[in-house]
Amino acid sequence: MTKFTKVSLASLMLLALVGASHQQETGANGAPADYNIGKDECILPGNEQNLLETAKSAEDFSTLVAALESVPELLPIFESKSDKLTVLAPTNAAFDSFFSDFNSTAEEFLADKDLTTLVLSYHVIPSVVPKDDMESALKPLFMSQVGVTTSVPGDQLALTRVTPEGADAPVIRAAGYASAAYLEGDTVWTCNGVINPINYVLMPREATVTKPELKIGGE
């Protein structure tokens, strides 16, 4: 079974992005520049809800919460105050599109514990990377693409800034091995990390037998 890797700042490949944050006194949203990574403190004073509690309080993440709760041994990671994480969180609509495209259902997906663990791991970045930091790293003339380490060893995500067909403004796209998603809305801050909503489910290499046609949320 795929397990989450040990969470550490060194495992994050967004070096330019995080480095820029650490040269400032504060990071995004007025948080400490180091986002209190490795400390038994919340990122922002007064914001005590952890990642799991925050996801549970949002109706649009009910499928994601069901997936998390189907693998109980993973829950402490999302509740730990010292381990700070970023969750690229598929919305309920994202899961619905994913199940339709792959001819599956939530029940079938959750019944496969190993697959559920693997896919959840692929949506976790072992550090704090709010959307503002991604935007800064992908500014024109700076970086056209940034690779991000996930909690699936050896399987990165590629962040790019793209303008979807019919859209007026660019968005951030997170591309995995077999699917890609657009970030939607604003970063949700929690005690022990951030949640960046996305419009599709990301599929890692290990979850596919052969490389399928890349499926992109919203297209």
Short mmCIF file of the C-alpha atoms (twelve columns), coordinates in Angstrom:
data_MODEL
# 
_entry.id   MODEL 
# 
loop_
_atom_site.group_PDB 
_atom_site.id 
_atom_site.type_symbol 
_atom_site.label_atom_id 
_atom_site.label_alt_id 
_atom_site.label_comp_id 
_atom_site.label_asym_id 
_atom_site.label_seq_id 
_atom_site.Cartn_x 
_atom_site.Cartn_y 
_atom_site.Cartn_z 
_atom_site.pdbx_PDB_model_num 
ATOM 1   C CA . MET A 1   0.000   0.000  0.000   1 
ATOM 2   C CA . THR A 2   1.246   3.481  -0.800  1 
ATOM 3   C CA . LYS A 3   1.966   5.518  2.304   1 
ATOM 4   C CA . PHE A 4   2.489   9.228  2.763   1 
ATOM 5   C CA . THR A 5   6.156   10.110 2.774   1 
ATOM 6   C CA . LYS A 6   7.698   11.888 5.745   1 
ATOM 7   C CA . VAL A 7   6.571   15.473 5.588   1 
ATOM 8   C CA . SER A 8   9.452   17.920 5.348   1 
ATOM 9   C CA . LEU A 9   10.225  21.223 3.686   1 
ATOM 10  C CA . ALA A 10  13.143  19.630 1.865   1 
ATOM 11  C CA . SER A 11  10.802  17.336 -0.020  1 
ATOM 12  C CA . LEU A 12  9.107   20.251 -1.782  1 
ATOM 13  C CA . MET A 13  10.420  20.988 -5.270  1 
ATOM 14  C CA . LEU A 14  8.985   24.485 -5.471  1 
ATOM 15  C CA . LEU A 15  12.369  25.843 -4.443  1 
ATOM 16  C CA . ALA A 16  12.120  29.153 -6.213  1 
ATOM 17  C CA . LEU A 17  8.618   29.710 -4.888  1 
ATOM 18  C CA . VAL A 18  9.346   28.872 -1.254  1 
ATOM 19  C CA . GLY A 19  12.708  30.606 -1.374  1 
ATOM 20  C CA . ALA A 20  11.038  33.824 -2.409  1 
ATOM 21  C CA . SER A 21  8.632   33.529 0.523   1 
ATOM 22  C CA . HIS A 22  11.436  32.997 3.014   1 
ATOM 23  C CA . GLN A 23  13.173  36.207 1.953   1 
ATOM 24  C CA . GLN A 24  10.169  38.128 3.231   1 
ATOM 25  C CA . GLU A 25  9.011   38.712 6.787   1 
ATOM 26  C CA . THR A 26  5.615   37.247 6.015   1 
ATOM 27  C CA . GLY A 27  4.205   34.793 3.532   1 
ATOM 28  C CA . ALA A 28  0.825   34.822 1.831   1 
ATOM 29  C CA . ASN A 29  -2.203  36.008 3.799   1 
ATOM 30  C CA . GLY A 30  0.060   37.629 6.394   1 
ATOM 31  C CA . ALA A 31  1.257   34.268 7.709   1 
ATOM 32  C CA . PRO A 32  4.815   33.805 9.025   1 
ATOM 33  C CA . ALA A 33  7.282   33.406 6.161   1 
ATOM 34  C CA . ASP A 34  8.057   29.819 7.210   1 
ATOM 35  C CA . TYR A 35  4.328   29.055 7.678   1 
ATOM 36  C CA . ASN A 36  5.294   27.546 11.069  1 
ATOM 37  C CA . ILE A 37  6.390   24.363 9.293   1 
ATOM 38  C CA . GLY A 38  7.700   21.817 11.803  1 
ATOM 39  C CA . LYS A 39  6.318   23.789 14.731  1 
ATOM 40  C CA . ASP A 40  3.490   22.679 16.980  1 
ATOM 41  C CA . GLU A 41  1.644   25.909 16.195  1 
ATOM 42  C CA . CYS A 42  -1.122  26.896 13.827  1 
ATOM 43  C CA . ILE A 43  -0.109  28.840 10.724  1 
ATOM 44  C CA . LEU A 44  -2.334  31.764 11.676  1 
ATOM 45  C CA . PRO A 45  -3.228  32.671 15.279  1 
ATOM 46  C CA . GLY A 46  -6.875  32.049 16.022  1 
ATOM 47  C CA . ASN A 47  -7.364  29.690 13.090  1 
ATOM 48  C CA . GLU A 48  -7.592  26.405 15.021  1 
ATOM 49  C CA . GLN A 49  -9.502  24.185 12.589  1 
ATOM 50  C CA . ASN A 50  -7.263  21.556 11.012  1 
ATOM 51  C CA . LEU A 51  -7.399  20.356 7.407   1 
ATOM 52  C CA . LEU A 52  -9.846  17.541 8.109   1 
ATOM 53  C CA . GLU A 53  -12.190 19.674 10.203  1 
ATOM 54  C CA . THR A 54  -12.184 22.401 7.570   1 
ATOM 55  C CA . ALA A 55  -12.966 19.953 4.760   1 
ATOM 56  C CA . LYS A 56  -15.799 18.455 6.813   1 
ATOM 57  C CA . SER A 57  -17.327 21.889 7.309   1 
ATOM 58  C CA . ALA A 58  -17.563 22.499 3.545   1 
ATOM 59  C CA . GLU A 59  -20.406 20.722 1.723   1 
ATOM 60  C CA . ASP A 60  -18.497 20.811 -1.562  1 
ATOM 61  C CA . PHE A 61  -15.807 18.474 -0.192  1 
ATOM 62  C CA . SER A 62  -18.105 15.715 1.073   1 
ATOM 63  C CA . THR A 63  -16.819 13.134 -1.443  1 
ATOM 64  C CA . LEU A 64  -13.228 14.007 -0.553  1 
ATOM 65  C CA . VAL A 65  -14.030 13.625 3.147   1 
ATOM 66  C CA . ALA A 66  -15.668 10.250 2.470   1 
ATOM 67  C CA . ALA A 67  -12.481 9.154  0.705   1 
ATOM 68  C CA . LEU A 68  -10.323 10.285 3.619   1 
ATOM 69  C CA . GLU A 69  -12.534 8.573  6.165   1 
ATOM 70  C CA . SER A 70  -12.390 5.321  4.163   1 
ATOM 71  C CA . VAL A 71  -8.671  5.136  4.997   1 
ATOM 72  C CA . PRO A 72  -8.632  5.798  8.790   1 
ATOM 73  C CA . GLU A 73  -4.859  5.373  9.131   1 
ATOM 74  C CA . LEU A 74  -4.345  8.526  7.045   1 
ATOM 75  C CA . LEU A 75  -6.540  10.784 9.168   1 
ATOM 76  C CA . PRO A 76  -3.898  11.674 11.804  1 
ATOM 77  C CA . ILE A 77  -1.737  13.232 9.089   1 
ATOM 78  C CA . PHE A 78  -4.481  15.731 8.270   1 
ATOM 79  C CA . GLU A 79  -5.020  16.449 11.971  1 
ATOM 80  C CA . SER A 80  -1.381  16.926 13.014  1 
ATOM 81  C CA . LYS A 81  -0.509  20.494 13.977  1 
ATOM 82  C CA . SER A 82  3.247   20.172 13.389  1 
ATOM 83  C CA . ASP A 83  3.027   18.662 9.884   1 
ATOM 84  C CA . LYS A 84  1.945   21.382 7.474   1 
ATOM 85  C CA . LEU A 85  0.433   20.314 4.154   1 
ATOM 86  C CA . THR A 86  -1.204  21.570 0.993   1 
ATOM 87  C CA . VAL A 87  -4.222  19.652 -0.262  1 
ATOM 88  C CA . LEU A 88  -5.289  20.031 -3.877  1 
ATOM 89  C CA . ALA A 89  -8.910  19.281 -3.102  1 
ATOM 90  C CA . PRO A 90  -11.268 17.988 -5.807  1 
ATOM 91  C CA . THR A 91  -14.771 19.352 -5.342  1 
ATOM 92  C CA . ASN A 92  -17.814 17.093 -5.473  1 
ATOM 93  C CA . ALA A 93  -18.362 18.162 -9.092  1 
ATOM 94  C CA . ALA A 94  -14.749 17.242 -9.840  1 
ATOM 95  C CA . PHE A 95  -15.279 13.727 -8.504  1 
ATOM 96  C CA . ASP A 96  -18.547 13.403 -10.445 1 
ATOM 97  C CA . SER A 97  -16.789 14.295 -13.709 1 
ATOM 98  C CA . PHE A 98  -13.937 11.938 -12.902 1 
ATOM 99  C CA . PHE A 99  -16.225 8.983  -12.154 1 
ATOM 100 C CA . SER A 100 -18.183 9.639  -15.355 1 
ATOM 101 C CA . ASP A 101 -15.053 9.842  -17.510 1 
ATOM 102 C CA . PHE A 102 -13.549 6.675  -16.056 1 
ATOM 103 C CA . ASN A 103 -16.853 4.760  -15.977 1 
ATOM 104 C CA . SER A 104 -16.744 4.320  -12.216 1 
ATOM 105 C CA . THR A 105 -18.679 5.296  -9.101  1 
ATOM 106 C CA . ALA A 106 -17.813 6.663  -5.681  1 
ATOM 107 C CA . GLU A 107 -18.730 3.308  -4.147  1 
ATOM 108 C CA . GLU A 108 -16.366 1.399  -6.448  1 
ATOM 109 C CA . PHE A 109 -13.574 3.884  -5.871  1 
ATOM 110 C CA . LEU A 110 -13.862 3.835  -2.078  1 
ATOM 111 C CA . ALA A 111 -14.059 0.066  -2.022  1 
ATOM 112 C CA . ASP A 112 -10.496 -0.113 -3.373  1 
ATOM 113 C CA . LYS A 113 -8.529  1.033  -0.335  1 
ATOM 114 C CA . ASP A 114 -5.129  0.891  -2.019  1 
ATOM 115 C CA . LEU A 115 -6.311  2.991  -4.967  1 
ATOM 116 C CA . THR A 116 -8.039  5.496  -2.684  1 
ATOM 117 C CA . THR A 117 -4.850  5.877  -0.613  1 
ATOM 118 C CA . LEU A 118 -2.734  6.322  -3.735  1 
ATOM 119 C CA . VAL A 119 -4.991  8.939  -5.299  1 
ATOM 120 C CA . LEU A 120 -5.360  10.883 -2.037  1 
ATOM 121 C CA . SER A 121 -1.580  10.897 -1.612  1 
ATOM 122 C CA . TYR A 122 -1.203  12.370 -5.092  1 
ATOM 123 C CA . HIS A 123 -3.240  15.391 -4.020  1 
ATOM 124 C CA . VAL A 124 -1.026  16.238 -1.042  1 
ATOM 125 C CA . ILE A 125 2.015   18.518 -1.278  1 
ATOM 126 C CA . PRO A 126 4.224   18.081 1.810   1 
ATOM 127 C CA . SER A 127 4.533   21.784 2.589   1 
ATOM 128 C CA . VAL A 128 2.441   24.970 2.529   1 
ATOM 129 C CA . VAL A 129 1.858   26.288 -0.995  1 
ATOM 130 C CA . PRO A 130 -1.042  28.742 -1.169  1 
ATOM 131 C CA . LYS A 131 -2.341  29.873 -4.528  1 
ATOM 132 C CA . ASP A 132 -0.649  33.284 -4.153  1 
ATOM 133 C CA . ASP A 133 2.749   31.581 -3.952  1 
ATOM 134 C CA . MET A 134 1.970   29.560 -7.071  1 
ATOM 135 C CA . GLU A 135 0.967   32.746 -8.888  1 
ATOM 136 C CA . SER A 136 4.226   34.406 -7.873  1 
ATOM 137 C CA . ALA A 137 6.291   31.468 -9.116  1 
ATOM 138 C CA . LEU A 138 4.499   31.404 -12.450 1 
ATOM 139 C CA . LYS A 139 4.704   35.095 -13.265 1 
ATOM 140 C CA . PRO A 140 5.482   35.780 -16.924 1 
ATOM 141 C CA . LEU A 141 9.211   35.816 -17.732 1 
ATOM 142 C CA . PHE A 142 10.000  33.992 -14.495 1 
ATOM 143 C CA . MET A 143 8.856   30.369 -14.639 1 
ATOM 144 C CA . SER A 144 6.644   28.806 -17.323 1 
ATOM 145 C CA . GLN A 145 6.329   25.542 -15.375 1 
ATOM 146 C CA . VAL A 146 7.043   24.438 -11.824 1 
ATOM 147 C CA . GLY A 147 7.389   20.833 -10.703 1 
ATOM 148 C CA . VAL A 148 5.850   19.932 -7.355  1 
ATOM 149 C CA . THR A 149 6.640   16.893 -5.238  1 
ATOM 150 C CA . THR A 150 3.572   15.006 -4.046  1 
ATOM 151 C CA . SER A 151 3.239   12.367 -1.342  1 
ATOM 152 C CA . VAL A 152 3.529   9.673  -4.024  1 
ATOM 153 C CA . PRO A 153 7.293   9.049  -4.283  1 
ATOM 154 C CA . GLY A 154 8.714   9.832  -7.720  1 
ATOM 155 C CA . ASP A 155 5.441   11.141 -9.174  1 
ATOM 156 C CA . GLN A 156 5.371   14.917 -9.490  1 
ATOM 157 C CA . LEU A 157 2.763   17.392 -10.613 1 
ATOM 158 C CA . ALA A 158 3.488   20.153 -13.120 1 
ATOM 159 C CA . LEU A 159 2.046   23.593 -12.405 1 
ATOM 160 C CA . THR A 160 1.533   25.917 -15.366 1 
ATOM 161 C CA . ARG A 161 -0.417  29.084 -16.108 1 
ATOM 162 C CA . VAL A 162 -2.841  28.574 -18.997 1 
ATOM 163 C CA . THR A 163 -5.875  30.288 -20.484 1 
ATOM 164 C CA . PRO A 164 -8.632  27.713 -21.093 1 
ATOM 165 C CA . GLU A 165 -10.616 27.971 -24.300 1 
ATOM 166 C CA . GLY A 166 -13.356 30.554 -23.889 1 
ATOM 167 C CA . ALA A 167 -11.819 32.034 -20.730 1 
ATOM 168 C CA . ASP A 168 -10.779 35.660 -20.386 1 
ATOM 169 C CA . ALA A 169 -8.002  35.206 -17.851 1 
ATOM 170 C CA . PRO A 170 -5.270  32.641 -17.197 1 
ATOM 171 C CA . VAL A 171 -5.622  30.048 -14.457 1 
ATOM 172 C CA . ILE A 172 -3.224  27.654 -12.757 1 
ATOM 173 C CA . ARG A 173 -3.289  24.113 -14.078 1 
ATOM 174 C CA . ALA A 174 -1.954  21.154 -12.102 1 
ATOM 175 C CA . ALA A 175 -1.086  18.327 -14.477 1 
ATOM 176 C CA . GLY A 176 -0.557  14.771 -13.310 1 
ATOM 177 C CA . TYR A 177 0.324   11.654 -15.270 1 
ATOM 178 C CA . ALA A 178 -3.155  10.829 -16.566 1 
ATOM 179 C CA . SER A 179 -5.253  13.896 -15.785 1 
ATOM 180 C CA . ALA A 180 -5.032  17.595 -15.066 1 
ATOM 181 C CA . ALA A 181 -7.119  20.087 -13.116 1 
ATOM 182 C CA . TYR A 182 -7.576  23.825 -12.830 1 
ATOM 183 C CA . LEU A 183 -7.399  25.577 -9.475  1 
ATOM 184 C CA . GLU A 184 -10.729 27.130 -8.563  1 
ATOM 185 C CA . GLY A 185 -11.462 29.915 -6.130  1 
ATOM 186 C CA . ASP A 186 -9.241  31.031 -3.284  1 
ATOM 187 C CA . THR A 187 -6.950  29.160 -0.945  1 
ATOM 188 C CA . VAL A 188 -8.656  28.000 2.263   1 
ATOM 189 C CA . TRP A 189 -6.359  28.463 5.277   1 
ATOM 190 C CA . THR A 190 -6.415  25.987 8.156   1 
ATOM 191 C CA . CYS A 191 -4.361  25.471 11.294  1 
ATOM 192 C CA . ASN A 192 -2.037  22.912 9.698   1 
ATOM 193 C CA . GLY A 193 -2.067  23.721 6.008   1 
ATOM 194 C CA . VAL A 194 -3.995  25.054 3.063   1 
ATOM 195 C CA . ILE A 195 -6.695  23.710 0.777   1 
ATOM 196 C CA . ASN A 196 -6.633  24.673 -2.902  1 
ATOM 197 C CA . PRO A 197 -9.905  23.567 -4.580  1 
ATOM 198 C CA . ILE A 198 -9.500  21.938 -8.014  1 
ATOM 199 C CA . ASN A 199 -12.004 20.960 -10.706 1 
ATOM 200 C CA . TYR A 200 -10.855 17.400 -11.462 1 
ATOM 201 C CA . VAL A 201 -9.223  14.380 -9.843  1 
ATOM 202 C CA . LEU A 202 -5.502  13.885 -10.489 1 
ATOM 203 C CA . MET A 203 -4.367  10.371 -11.401 1 
ATOM 204 C CA . PRO A 204 -0.813  9.178  -10.669 1 
ATOM 205 C CA . ARG A 205 1.268   6.906  -12.868 1 
ATOM 206 C CA . GLU A 206 0.882   3.922  -10.533 1 
ATOM 207 C CA . ALA A 207 -2.912  4.023  -10.849 1 
ATOM 208 C CA . THR A 208 -2.874  3.432  -14.624 1 
ATOM 209 C CA . VAL A 209 -1.968  0.351  -16.632 1 
ATOM 210 C CA . THR A 210 -1.202  2.263  -19.824 1 
ATOM 211 C CA . LYS A 211 -0.944  5.996  -20.347 1 
ATOM 212 C CA . PRO A 212 -4.428  7.181  -21.387 1 
ATOM 213 C CA . GLU A 213 -5.345  10.349 -23.207 1 
ATOM 214 C CA . LEU A 214 -4.837  13.221 -20.787 1 
ATOM 215 C CA . LYS A 215 -8.155  14.269 -19.300 1 
ATOM 216 C CA . ILE A 216 -8.488  17.867 -18.149 1 
ATOM 217 C CA . GLY A 217 -11.162 19.161 -15.828 1 
ATOM 218 C CA . GLY A 218 -13.660 21.459 -17.506 1 
ATOM 219 C CA . GLU A 219 -12.780 20.303 -21.037 1 
# 
